[in-house]
Coordinates of C-alpha atoms and ligand atoms in Angstrom, one line a residue:
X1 CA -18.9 -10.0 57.3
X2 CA -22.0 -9.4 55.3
X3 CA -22.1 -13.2 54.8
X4 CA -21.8 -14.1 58.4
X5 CA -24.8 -11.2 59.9
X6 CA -26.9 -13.0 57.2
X7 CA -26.3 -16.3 58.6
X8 CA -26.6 -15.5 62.4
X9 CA -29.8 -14.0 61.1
X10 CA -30.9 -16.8 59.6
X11 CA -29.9 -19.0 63.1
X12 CA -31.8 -16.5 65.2
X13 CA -35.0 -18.3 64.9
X14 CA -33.7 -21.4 66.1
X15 CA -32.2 -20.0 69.2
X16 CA -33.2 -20.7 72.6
X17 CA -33.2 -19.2 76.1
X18 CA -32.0 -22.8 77.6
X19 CA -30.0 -21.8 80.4
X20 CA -27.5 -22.6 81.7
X21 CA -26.7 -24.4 78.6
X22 CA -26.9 -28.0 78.9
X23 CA -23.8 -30.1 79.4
X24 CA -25.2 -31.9 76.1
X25 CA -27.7 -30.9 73.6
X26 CA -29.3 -32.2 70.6
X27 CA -32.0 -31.2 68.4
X28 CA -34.0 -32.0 65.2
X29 CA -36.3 -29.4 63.6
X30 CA -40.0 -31.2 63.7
X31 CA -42.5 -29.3 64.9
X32 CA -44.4 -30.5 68.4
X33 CA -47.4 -29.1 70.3
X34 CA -47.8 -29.7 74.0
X35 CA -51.3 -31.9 74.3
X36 CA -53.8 -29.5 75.4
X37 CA -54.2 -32.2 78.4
X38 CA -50.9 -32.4 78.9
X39 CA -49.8 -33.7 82.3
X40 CA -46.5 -34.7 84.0
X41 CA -46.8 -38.4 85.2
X42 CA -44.9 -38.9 88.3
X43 CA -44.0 -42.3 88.2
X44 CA -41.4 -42.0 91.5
X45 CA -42.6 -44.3 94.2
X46 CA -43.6 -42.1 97.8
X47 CA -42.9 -39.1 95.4
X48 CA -42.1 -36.1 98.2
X49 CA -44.8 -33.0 99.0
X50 CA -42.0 -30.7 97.3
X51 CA -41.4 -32.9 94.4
X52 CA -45.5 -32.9 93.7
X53 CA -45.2 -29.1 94.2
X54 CA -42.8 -28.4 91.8
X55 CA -44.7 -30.5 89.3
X56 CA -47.4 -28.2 89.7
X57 CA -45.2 -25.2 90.0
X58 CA -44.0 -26.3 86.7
X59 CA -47.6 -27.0 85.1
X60 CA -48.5 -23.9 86.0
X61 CA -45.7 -22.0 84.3
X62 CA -46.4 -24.4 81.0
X63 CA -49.5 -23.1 80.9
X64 CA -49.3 -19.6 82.1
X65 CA -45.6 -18.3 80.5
X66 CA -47.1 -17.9 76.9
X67 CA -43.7 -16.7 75.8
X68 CA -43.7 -15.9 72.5
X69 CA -40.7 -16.4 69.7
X70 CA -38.2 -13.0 69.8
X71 CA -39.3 -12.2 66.1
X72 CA -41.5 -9.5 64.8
X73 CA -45.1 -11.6 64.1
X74 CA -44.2 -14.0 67.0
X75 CA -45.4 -17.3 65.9
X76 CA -47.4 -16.3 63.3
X77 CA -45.0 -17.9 60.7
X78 CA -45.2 -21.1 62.7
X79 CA -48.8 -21.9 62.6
X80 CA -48.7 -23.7 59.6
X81 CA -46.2 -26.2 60.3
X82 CA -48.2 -26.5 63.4
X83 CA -51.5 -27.7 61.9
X84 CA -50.4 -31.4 61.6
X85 CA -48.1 -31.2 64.3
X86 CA -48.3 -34.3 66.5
X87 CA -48.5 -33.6 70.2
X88 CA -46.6 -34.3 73.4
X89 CA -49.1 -35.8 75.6
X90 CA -47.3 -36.1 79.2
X91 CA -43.5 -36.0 80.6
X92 CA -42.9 -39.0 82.6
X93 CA -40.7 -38.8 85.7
X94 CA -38.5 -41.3 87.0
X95 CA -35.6 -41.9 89.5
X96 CA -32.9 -44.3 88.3
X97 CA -32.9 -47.7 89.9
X98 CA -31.5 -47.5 93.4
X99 CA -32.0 -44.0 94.1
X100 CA -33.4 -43.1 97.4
X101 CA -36.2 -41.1 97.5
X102 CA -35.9 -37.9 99.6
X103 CA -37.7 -34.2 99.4
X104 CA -36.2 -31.9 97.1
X105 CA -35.1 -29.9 100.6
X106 CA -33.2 -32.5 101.7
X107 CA -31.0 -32.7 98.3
X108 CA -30.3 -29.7 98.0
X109 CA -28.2 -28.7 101.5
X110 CA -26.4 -31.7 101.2
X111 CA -22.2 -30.5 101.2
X112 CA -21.7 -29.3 97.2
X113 CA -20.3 -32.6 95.3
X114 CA -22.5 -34.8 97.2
X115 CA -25.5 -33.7 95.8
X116 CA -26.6 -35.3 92.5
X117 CA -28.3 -32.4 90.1
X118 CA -27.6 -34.4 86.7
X119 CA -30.8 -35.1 84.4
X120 CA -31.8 -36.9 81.4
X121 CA -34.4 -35.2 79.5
X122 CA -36.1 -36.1 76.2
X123 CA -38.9 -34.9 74.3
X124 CA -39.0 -37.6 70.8
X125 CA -40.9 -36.0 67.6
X126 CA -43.1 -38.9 67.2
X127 CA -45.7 -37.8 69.9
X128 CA -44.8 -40.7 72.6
X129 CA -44.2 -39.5 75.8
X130 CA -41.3 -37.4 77.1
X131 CA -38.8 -38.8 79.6
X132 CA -37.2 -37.2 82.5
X133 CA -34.7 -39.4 84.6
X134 CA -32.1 -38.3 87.9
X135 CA -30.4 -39.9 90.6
X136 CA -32.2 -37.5 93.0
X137 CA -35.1 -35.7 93.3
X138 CA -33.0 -32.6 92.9
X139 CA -32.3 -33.5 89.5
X140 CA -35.7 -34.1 88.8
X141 CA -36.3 -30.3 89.6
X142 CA -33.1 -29.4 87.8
X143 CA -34.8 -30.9 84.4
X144 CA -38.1 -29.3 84.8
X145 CA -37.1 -26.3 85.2
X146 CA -35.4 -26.9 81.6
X147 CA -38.5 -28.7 80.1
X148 CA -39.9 -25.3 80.8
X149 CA -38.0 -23.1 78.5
X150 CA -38.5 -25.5 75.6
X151 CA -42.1 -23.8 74.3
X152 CA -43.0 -21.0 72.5
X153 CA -46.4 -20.2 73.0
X154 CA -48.4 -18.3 70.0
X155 CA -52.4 -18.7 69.2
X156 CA -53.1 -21.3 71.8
X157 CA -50.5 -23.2 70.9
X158 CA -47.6 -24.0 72.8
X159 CA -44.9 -25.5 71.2
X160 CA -41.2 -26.4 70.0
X161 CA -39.8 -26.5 66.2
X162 CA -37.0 -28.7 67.3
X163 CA -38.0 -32.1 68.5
X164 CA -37.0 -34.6 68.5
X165 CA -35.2 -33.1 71.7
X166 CA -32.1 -34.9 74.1
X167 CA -30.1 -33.1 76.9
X168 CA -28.1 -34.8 79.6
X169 CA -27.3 -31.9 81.7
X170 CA -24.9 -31.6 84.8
X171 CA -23.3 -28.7 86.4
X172 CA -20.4 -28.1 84.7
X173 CA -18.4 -27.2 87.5
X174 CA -18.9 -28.6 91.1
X175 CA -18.8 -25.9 93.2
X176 CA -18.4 -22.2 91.8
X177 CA -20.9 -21.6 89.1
X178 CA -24.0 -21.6 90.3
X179 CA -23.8 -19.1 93.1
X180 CA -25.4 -16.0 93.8
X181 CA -24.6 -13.3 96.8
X182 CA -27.0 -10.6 98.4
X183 CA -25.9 -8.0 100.6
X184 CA -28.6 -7.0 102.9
X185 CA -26.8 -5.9 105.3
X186 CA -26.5 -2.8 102.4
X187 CA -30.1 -2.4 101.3
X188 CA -32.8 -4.3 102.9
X189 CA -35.2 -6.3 100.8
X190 CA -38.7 -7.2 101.6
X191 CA -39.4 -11.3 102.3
X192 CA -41.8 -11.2 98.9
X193 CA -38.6 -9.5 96.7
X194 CA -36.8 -12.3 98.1
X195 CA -38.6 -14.9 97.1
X196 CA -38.9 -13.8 94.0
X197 CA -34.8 -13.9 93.5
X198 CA -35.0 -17.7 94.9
X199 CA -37.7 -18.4 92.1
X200 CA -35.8 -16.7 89.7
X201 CA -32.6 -18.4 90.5
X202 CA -33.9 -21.6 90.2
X203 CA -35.0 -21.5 86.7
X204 CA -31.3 -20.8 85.8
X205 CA -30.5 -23.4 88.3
X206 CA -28.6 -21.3 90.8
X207 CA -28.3 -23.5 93.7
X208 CA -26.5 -21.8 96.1
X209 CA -27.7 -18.6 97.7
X210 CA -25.4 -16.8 99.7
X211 CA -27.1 -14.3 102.5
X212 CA -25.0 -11.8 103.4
X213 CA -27.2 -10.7 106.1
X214 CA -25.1 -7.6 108.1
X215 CA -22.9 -5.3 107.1
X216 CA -21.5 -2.2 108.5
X217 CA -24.8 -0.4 107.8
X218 CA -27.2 -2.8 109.6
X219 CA -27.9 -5.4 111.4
X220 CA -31.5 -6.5 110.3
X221 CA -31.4 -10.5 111.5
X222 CA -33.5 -10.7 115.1
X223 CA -31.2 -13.3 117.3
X224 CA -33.9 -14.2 120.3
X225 CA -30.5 -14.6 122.4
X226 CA -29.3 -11.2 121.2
X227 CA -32.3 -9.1 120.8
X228 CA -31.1 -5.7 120.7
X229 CA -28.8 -6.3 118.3
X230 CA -31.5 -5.6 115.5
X231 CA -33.6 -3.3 117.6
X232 CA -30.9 -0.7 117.3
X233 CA -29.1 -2.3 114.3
X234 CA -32.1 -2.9 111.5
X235 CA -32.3 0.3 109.7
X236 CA -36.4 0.5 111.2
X237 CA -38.7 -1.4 113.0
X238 CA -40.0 -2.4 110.1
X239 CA -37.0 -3.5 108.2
X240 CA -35.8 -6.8 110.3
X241 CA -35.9 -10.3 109.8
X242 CA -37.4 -12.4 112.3
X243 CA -36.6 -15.7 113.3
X244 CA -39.8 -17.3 111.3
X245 CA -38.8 -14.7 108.3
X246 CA -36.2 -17.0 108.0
X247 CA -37.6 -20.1 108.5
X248 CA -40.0 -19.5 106.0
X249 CA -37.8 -18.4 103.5
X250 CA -35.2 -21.5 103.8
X251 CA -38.2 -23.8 103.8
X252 CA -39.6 -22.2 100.7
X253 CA -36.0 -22.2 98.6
X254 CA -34.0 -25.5 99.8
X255 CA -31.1 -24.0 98.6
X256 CA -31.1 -20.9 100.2
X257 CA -29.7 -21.7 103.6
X258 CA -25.7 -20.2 103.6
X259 CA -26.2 -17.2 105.7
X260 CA -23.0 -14.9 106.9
X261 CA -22.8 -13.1 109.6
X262 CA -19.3 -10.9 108.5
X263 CA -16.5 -10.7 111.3
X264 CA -14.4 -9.2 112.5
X265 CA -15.1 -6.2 110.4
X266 CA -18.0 -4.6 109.1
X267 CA -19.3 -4.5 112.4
X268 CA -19.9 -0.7 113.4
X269 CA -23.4 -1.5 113.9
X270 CA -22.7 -4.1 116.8
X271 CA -21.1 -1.0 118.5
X272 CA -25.0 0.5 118.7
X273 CA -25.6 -1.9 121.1
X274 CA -22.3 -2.9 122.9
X275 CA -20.5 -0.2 122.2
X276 CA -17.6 -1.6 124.2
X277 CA -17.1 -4.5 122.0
X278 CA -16.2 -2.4 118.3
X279 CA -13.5 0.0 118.7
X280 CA -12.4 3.5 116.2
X281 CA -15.8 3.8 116.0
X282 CA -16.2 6.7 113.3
X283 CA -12.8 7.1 113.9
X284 CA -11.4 10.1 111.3
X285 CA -10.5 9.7 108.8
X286 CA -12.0 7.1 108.2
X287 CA -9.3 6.0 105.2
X288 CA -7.5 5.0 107.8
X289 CA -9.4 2.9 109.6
X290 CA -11.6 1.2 107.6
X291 CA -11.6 -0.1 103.8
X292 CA -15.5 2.1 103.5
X293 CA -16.7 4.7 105.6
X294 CA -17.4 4.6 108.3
X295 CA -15.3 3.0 110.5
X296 CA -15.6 0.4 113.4
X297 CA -14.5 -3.4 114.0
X298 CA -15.0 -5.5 116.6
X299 CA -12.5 -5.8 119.4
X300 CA -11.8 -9.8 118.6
X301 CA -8.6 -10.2 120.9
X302 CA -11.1 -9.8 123.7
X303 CA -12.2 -12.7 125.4
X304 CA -15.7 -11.1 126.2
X305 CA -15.9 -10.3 122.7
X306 CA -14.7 -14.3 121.7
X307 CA -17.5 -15.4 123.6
X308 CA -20.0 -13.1 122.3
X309 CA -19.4 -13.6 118.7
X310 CA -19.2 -17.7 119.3
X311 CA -22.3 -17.7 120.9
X312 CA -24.0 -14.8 118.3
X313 CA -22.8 -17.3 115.2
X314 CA -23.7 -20.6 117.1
X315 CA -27.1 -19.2 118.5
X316 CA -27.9 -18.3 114.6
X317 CA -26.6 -21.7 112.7
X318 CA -28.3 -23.7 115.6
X319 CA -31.7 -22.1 113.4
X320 CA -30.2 -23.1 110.2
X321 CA -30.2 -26.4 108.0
X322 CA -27.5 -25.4 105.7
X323 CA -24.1 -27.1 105.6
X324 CA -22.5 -23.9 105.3
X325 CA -22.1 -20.8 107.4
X326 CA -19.9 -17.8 106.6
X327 CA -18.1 -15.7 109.3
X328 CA -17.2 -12.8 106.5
X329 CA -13.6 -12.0 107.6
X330 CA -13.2 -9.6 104.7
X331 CA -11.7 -5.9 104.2
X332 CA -10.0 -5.9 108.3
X333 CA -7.7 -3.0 108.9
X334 CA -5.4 -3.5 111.7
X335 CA -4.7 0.4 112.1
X336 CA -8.1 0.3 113.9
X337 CA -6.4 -1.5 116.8
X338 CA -2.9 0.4 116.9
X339 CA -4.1 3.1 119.8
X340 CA -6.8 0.6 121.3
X341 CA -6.2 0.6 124.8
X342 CA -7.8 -2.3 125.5
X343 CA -6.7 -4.5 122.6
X344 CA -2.9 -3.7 123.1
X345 CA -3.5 -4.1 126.9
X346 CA -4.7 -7.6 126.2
X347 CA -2.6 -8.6 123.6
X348 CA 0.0 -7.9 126.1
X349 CA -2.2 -9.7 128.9
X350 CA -1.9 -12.7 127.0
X351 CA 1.2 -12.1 125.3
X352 CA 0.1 -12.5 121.5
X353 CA 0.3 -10.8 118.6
X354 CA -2.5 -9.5 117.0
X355 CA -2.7 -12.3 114.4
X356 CA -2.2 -14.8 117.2
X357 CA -5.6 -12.9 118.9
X358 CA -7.2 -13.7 115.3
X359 CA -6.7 -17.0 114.9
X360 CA -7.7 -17.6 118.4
X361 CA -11.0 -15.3 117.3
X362 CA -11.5 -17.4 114.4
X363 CA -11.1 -21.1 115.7
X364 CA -13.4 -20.1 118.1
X365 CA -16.1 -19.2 116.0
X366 CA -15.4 -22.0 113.5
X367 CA -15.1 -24.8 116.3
X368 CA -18.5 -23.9 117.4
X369 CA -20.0 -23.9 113.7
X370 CA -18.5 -27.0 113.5
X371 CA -19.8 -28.6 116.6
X372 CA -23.2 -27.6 115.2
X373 CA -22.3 -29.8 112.1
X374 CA -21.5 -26.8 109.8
X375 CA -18.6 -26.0 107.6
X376 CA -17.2 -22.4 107.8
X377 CA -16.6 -20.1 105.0
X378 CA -14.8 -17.0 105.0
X379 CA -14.0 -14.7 102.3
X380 CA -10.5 -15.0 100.2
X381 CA -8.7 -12.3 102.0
X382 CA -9.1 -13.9 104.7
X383 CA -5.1 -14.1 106.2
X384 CA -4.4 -17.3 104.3
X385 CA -1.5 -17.6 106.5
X386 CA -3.8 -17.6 109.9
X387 CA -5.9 -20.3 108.2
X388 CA -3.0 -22.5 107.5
X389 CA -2.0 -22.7 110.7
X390 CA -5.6 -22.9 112.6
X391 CA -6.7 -26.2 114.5
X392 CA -10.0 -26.3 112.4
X393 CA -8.0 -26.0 108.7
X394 CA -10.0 -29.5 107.1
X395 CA -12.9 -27.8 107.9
X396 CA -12.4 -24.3 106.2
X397 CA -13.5 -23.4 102.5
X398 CA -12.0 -20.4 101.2
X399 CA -14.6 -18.4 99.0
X400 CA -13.3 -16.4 96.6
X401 CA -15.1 -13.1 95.5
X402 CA -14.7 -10.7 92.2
X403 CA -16.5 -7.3 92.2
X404 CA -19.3 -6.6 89.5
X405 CA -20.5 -3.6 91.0
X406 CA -20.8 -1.5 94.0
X407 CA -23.4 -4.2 95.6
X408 CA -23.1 -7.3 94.1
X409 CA -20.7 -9.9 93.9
X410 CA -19.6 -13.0 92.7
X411 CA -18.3 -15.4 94.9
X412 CA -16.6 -18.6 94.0
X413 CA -15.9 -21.5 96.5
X414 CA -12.7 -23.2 96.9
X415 CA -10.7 -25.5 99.4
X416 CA -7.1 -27.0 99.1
X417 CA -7.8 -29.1 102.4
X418 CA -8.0 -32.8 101.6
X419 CA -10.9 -33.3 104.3
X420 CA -13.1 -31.9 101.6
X421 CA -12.2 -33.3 98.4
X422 CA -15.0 -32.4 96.4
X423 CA -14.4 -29.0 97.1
X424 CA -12.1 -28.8 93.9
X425 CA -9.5 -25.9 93.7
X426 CA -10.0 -23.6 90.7
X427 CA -8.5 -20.0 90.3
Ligands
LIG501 C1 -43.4 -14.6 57.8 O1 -43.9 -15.0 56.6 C2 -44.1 -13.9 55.6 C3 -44.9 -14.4 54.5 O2 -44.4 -15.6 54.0 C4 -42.8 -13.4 55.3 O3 -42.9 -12.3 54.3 C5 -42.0 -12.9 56.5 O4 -40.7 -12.5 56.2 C6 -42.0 -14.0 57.5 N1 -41.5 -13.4 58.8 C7 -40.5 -14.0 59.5 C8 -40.1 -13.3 60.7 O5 -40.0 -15.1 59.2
LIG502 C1 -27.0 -41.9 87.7 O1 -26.0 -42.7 88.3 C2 -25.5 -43.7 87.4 C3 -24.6 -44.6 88.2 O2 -23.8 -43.8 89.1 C4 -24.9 -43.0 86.2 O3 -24.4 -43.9 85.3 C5 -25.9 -42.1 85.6 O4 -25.3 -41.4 84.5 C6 -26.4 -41.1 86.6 N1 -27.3 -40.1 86.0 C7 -28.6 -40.3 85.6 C8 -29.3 -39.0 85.1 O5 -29.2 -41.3 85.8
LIG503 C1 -21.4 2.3 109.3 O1 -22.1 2.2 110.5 C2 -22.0 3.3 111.4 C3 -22.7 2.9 112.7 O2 -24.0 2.5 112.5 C4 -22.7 4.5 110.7 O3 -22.5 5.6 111.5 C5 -22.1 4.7 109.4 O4 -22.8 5.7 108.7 C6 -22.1 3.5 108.5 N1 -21.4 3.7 107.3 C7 -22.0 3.7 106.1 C8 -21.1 3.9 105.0 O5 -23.1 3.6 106.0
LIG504 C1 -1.6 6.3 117.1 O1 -1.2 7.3 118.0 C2 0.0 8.0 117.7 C3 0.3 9.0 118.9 O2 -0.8 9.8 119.2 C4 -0.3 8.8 116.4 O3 0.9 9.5 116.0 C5 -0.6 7.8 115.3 O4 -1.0 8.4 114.1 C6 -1.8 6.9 115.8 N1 -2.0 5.9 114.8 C7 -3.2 5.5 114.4 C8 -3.2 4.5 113.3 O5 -4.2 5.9 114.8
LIG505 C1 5.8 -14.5 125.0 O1 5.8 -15.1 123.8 C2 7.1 -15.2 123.2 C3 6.9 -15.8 121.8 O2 6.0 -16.9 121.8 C4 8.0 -16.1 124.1 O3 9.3 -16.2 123.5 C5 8.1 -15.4 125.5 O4 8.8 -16.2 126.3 C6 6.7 -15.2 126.0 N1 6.8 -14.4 127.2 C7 6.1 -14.7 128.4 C8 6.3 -13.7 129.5 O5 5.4 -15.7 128.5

C-alpha cells in the first residue's frame, strides 16, 4: 500500500490535464520550451475566418494561461532542465489531401457520425516544428484545443518535460459522450455566462450542446410569431432571449445549435398565455397530476392545440442551423386528462384513444421539423411503443437521459432506426 502511494507520488509530476484523454498517447520525457516567437503556421489553402480565429483564440491562451505544474514550488524544480532546452518554434496546420475546406461552423452541425473530429498531433524533442493534421477543419480545432493543455508555464517559460509528444485522437464514441444539457427553462442564465460554458466545453471537446430552453417554470425564448409567449412566460423583462440572442450565440459556438422546446408536458407556462390550450392547471394535488409541482400540460388531442405547437416548433427550427431539434416529451401524466372535458370530448370526436391523440401530436410536430430538414429528438420515456408505430420512425433518435442532480443531466443519444446508421445503439 505504502509502496504503491509512493509510486503514484512519484507519477504525479508527470501527469497531465489532457482531456478527454486521447484515443492514443505517447510521450518521452525531454524537456521543450515554446519559442518565444512561436506562431502557428496555417498551411490550409482558403483557410476559413473561424479557423484563423481559433488560431488566435488559441495563441492567445498559449500565451496568457501561465498554468503552472500542481506541485508546491511550481516549476521551480524544472528550470534547470530548461536552460538548454531546445525550443518549439511554430505548429504547422494541415488538412489531409482531398479534404474540403469548409468553416469550422459548417463541420460541426453536420448529423453526428458524419462529422470528422479525428487529429494527428505531434510535438518531436528535436526542436523542428510540430505537426497538426485532420480531415476537417473541425479536427483541426479539436487538436488545438489539445496542443493547449500541453504547457506548463513557470518564470517566462512555457513548456513540456515530455516531448517528444504523439496523439492520434478521435471521439471514442460517436454519439453520446460528448454532450452537455442546460435547463433554462429552470434558472435563466445571462448570454455572457453562456458563452463562457460553450468556451469551456470546447476545451474538453464537448461538441454537442443541448438547450433545454422552457420548462414548466418559464418560457424565456421570444418567437416573433408567438410573442406573448415570453412576455408572460420569461421570469422578467429582462430575463428573455431574443431572436438575435440566439443568433449570436449559435454563430459564436458552431456546436451549440440543438435547442428543445419540451412537449407535451412541462408546459404550465404556455397556459399564461393561452390558457385554453394547458389543462389541470395547478390542479391539487399536484402528485397527481404532474411528475413536479406544479401542474399543467398541454391539451395535445386538440387540433387547435396540433396546429399551435407545429407551427411554435417549426417557426423556431426555421431560425436554427442545427440538424437536431428536440420536442422534450418527457415526465407526461395522463391523469391530467382523465376529467378534461374537452380532451375526452375530442377523443370521442375523433374516436381515438389518448395515445392515438399522441401519436397524431407527435408526427405532427416531427413531420414539420422534418420538412425543415431537421431530425427530431425526444427524451427516452418517450412511449417507445407510440414511436414504433409513428409514420416519421427513420427519422426519430431516442435520447436517453440519467439524473446527476436536481438540474443537470446527462443525456445520451441513441437510435435503432436503420435510416440513421451512425446513430449507433448503446445502453
Ligand atoms: C525541488 O528541489 C529541491 C532541491 O533539490 C528538493 O528538495 C525538493 O524536494 C524538490 N521539490 C519537488 C516538488 O520536487
Ligand atoms: C483521414 O482520412 C483518411 C482516409 O479516410 C484516414 O486514413 C486518416 O486516418 C484520417 N485521419 C486523419 C487525421 O488524417
Ligand atoms: C409551474 O408553472 C406554473 C405556471 O407558471 C407556476 O404557477 C408554478 O409555480 C410552476 N412550478 C414550479 C415548480 O415552479
Ligand atoms: C375524476 O373525477 C372523478 C369524479 O369526480 C373523481 O372521483 C376522480 O378522482 C377524478 N380523477 C382524477 C385523476 O382527477
Ligand atoms: C372507432 O374505432 C374503433 C377502433 O379503431 C373501431 O372499431 C370503431 O368502428 C370506430 N367507431 C366509429 C364510430 O368509427
Amino acid at each position: 500500500m505504502a509502496l504503491r502511494f509512493l509510486l503514484a507520488l512519484s507519477l504525479l509530476h508527470s501527469v497531465w490535464a489532457l482531456w478527454p484523454i486521447p484515443a492514443t498517447l505517447s510521450t518521452g520525457n525531454t524537456a521543450l520550451v515554446l519559442s518565444s516567437n512561436f506562431y502557428f503556421d496555417v498551411a490550409v489553402q482558403n483557410a476559413p475566418a473561424d479557423l484563423h480565429n481559433a488560431v488566435q483564440q488559441a495563441q492567445y491562451y498559449l500565451k496568457n494561461n501561465k498554468l503552472g505544474c500542481l506541485v508546491i514550488s511550481r516549476g521551480a524544480n524544472d528550470s534547470a532542465v530548461l536552460t538548454n532546452a531546445k525550443s518549439l518554434p511554430s505548429l504547422k496546420l494541415t488538412l489531409s489531401s482531398g479534404a474540403t475546406v469548409n468553416p469550422i461552423a459548417t463541420e460541426s452541425v453536420k448529423p453526428l457520425g458524419m462529422r470528422s473530429e479525428e487529429y494527428v498531433l505531434t510535438v518531436p524533442a528535436d526542436g523542428s516544428p510540430a505537426t497538426l493534421s485532420a480531415n476537417s477543419t473541425l479536427g483541426l480545432y479539436r487538436g488545438l484545443t489539445m496542443f493547449g493543455q500541453m504547457w506548463y508555464y513557470y518564470g517566462g517559460k512555457t513548456y513540456t518535460l515530455e516531448a517528444p509528444i504523439s496523439i492520434t485522437d478521435v471521439p471514442a464514441y460517436l454519439v453520446f459522450s460528448r454532450w452537455m444539457w442546460h435547463n433554462i427553462g429552470l434558472s435563466n442564465f445571462p448570454v455572457a455566462d453562456l458563452q463562457r460554458t460553450l468556451d469551456a466545453m470546447s476545451w474538453v471537446k464537448i461538441n454537442i450542446f443541448h438547450w433545454h430552453i422552457t420548462d414548466n417554470q418559464s418560457f424565456p425564448l421570444e418567437v416573433a410569431q408567438f410573442s406573448q409567449l415570453a412576455t408572460n412566460g420569461a421570469y422578467s423583462a429582462d430575463e428573455t432571449y431574443s431572436e438575435s440572442n440566439v443568433q449570436n450565440l449559435v454563430q459564436y459556438a458552431a456546436e451549440v445549435r440543438f435547442i428543445e422546446i419540451d412537449t407535451p408536458g412541462h408546459t404550465a407556462i404556455i397556459g399564461t398565455t393561452y390558457p385554453e390550450y394547458v389543462t389541470c392547471m395547478d390542479a391539487s394535488p399536484w402528485s397527481t397530476y404532474a411528475n413536479e409541482p406544479l401542474a399543467g400540460q398541454l391539451r395535445f388531442a386538440l387540433p387547435e392545440v396540433v396546429n399551435f405547437i407545429t407551427a411554435l416548433l417549426s417557426s423556431v427550427a426555421k431560425t436554427l442551423p442545427s440538424y437536431y431539434f428536440s420536442t422534450g416529451g418527457d415526465e407526461l401524466n395522463t391523469n391530467c386528462y382523465i376529467n378534461d372535458t374537452l380532451t375526452q370530448q375530442q377523443l370521442k370526436s375523433a374516436n381515438t384513444t389518448l395515445a392515438g391523440a399522441l401519436a397524431t401530436f407527435t408526427n405532427s410536430m416531427h413531420s414539420a421539423l422534418i420538412a425543415e430538414g431537421k431530425t427530431p429528438v425526444v427524451w427516452e420515456e418517450q412511449d417507445l411503443d407510440l414511436i414504433r408505430r409513428c409514420s416519421c420512425c427513420g427519422q426519430l433518435g431516442i435520447s436517453h437521459r440519467s439524473r446527476t442532480s436536481n438540474y443537470f443531466y446527462l443525456v445520451r443519444m441513441l437510435s435503432f432506426f436503420s435510416i440513421h446508421p451512425f446513430l449507433i445503439p448503446i445502453i
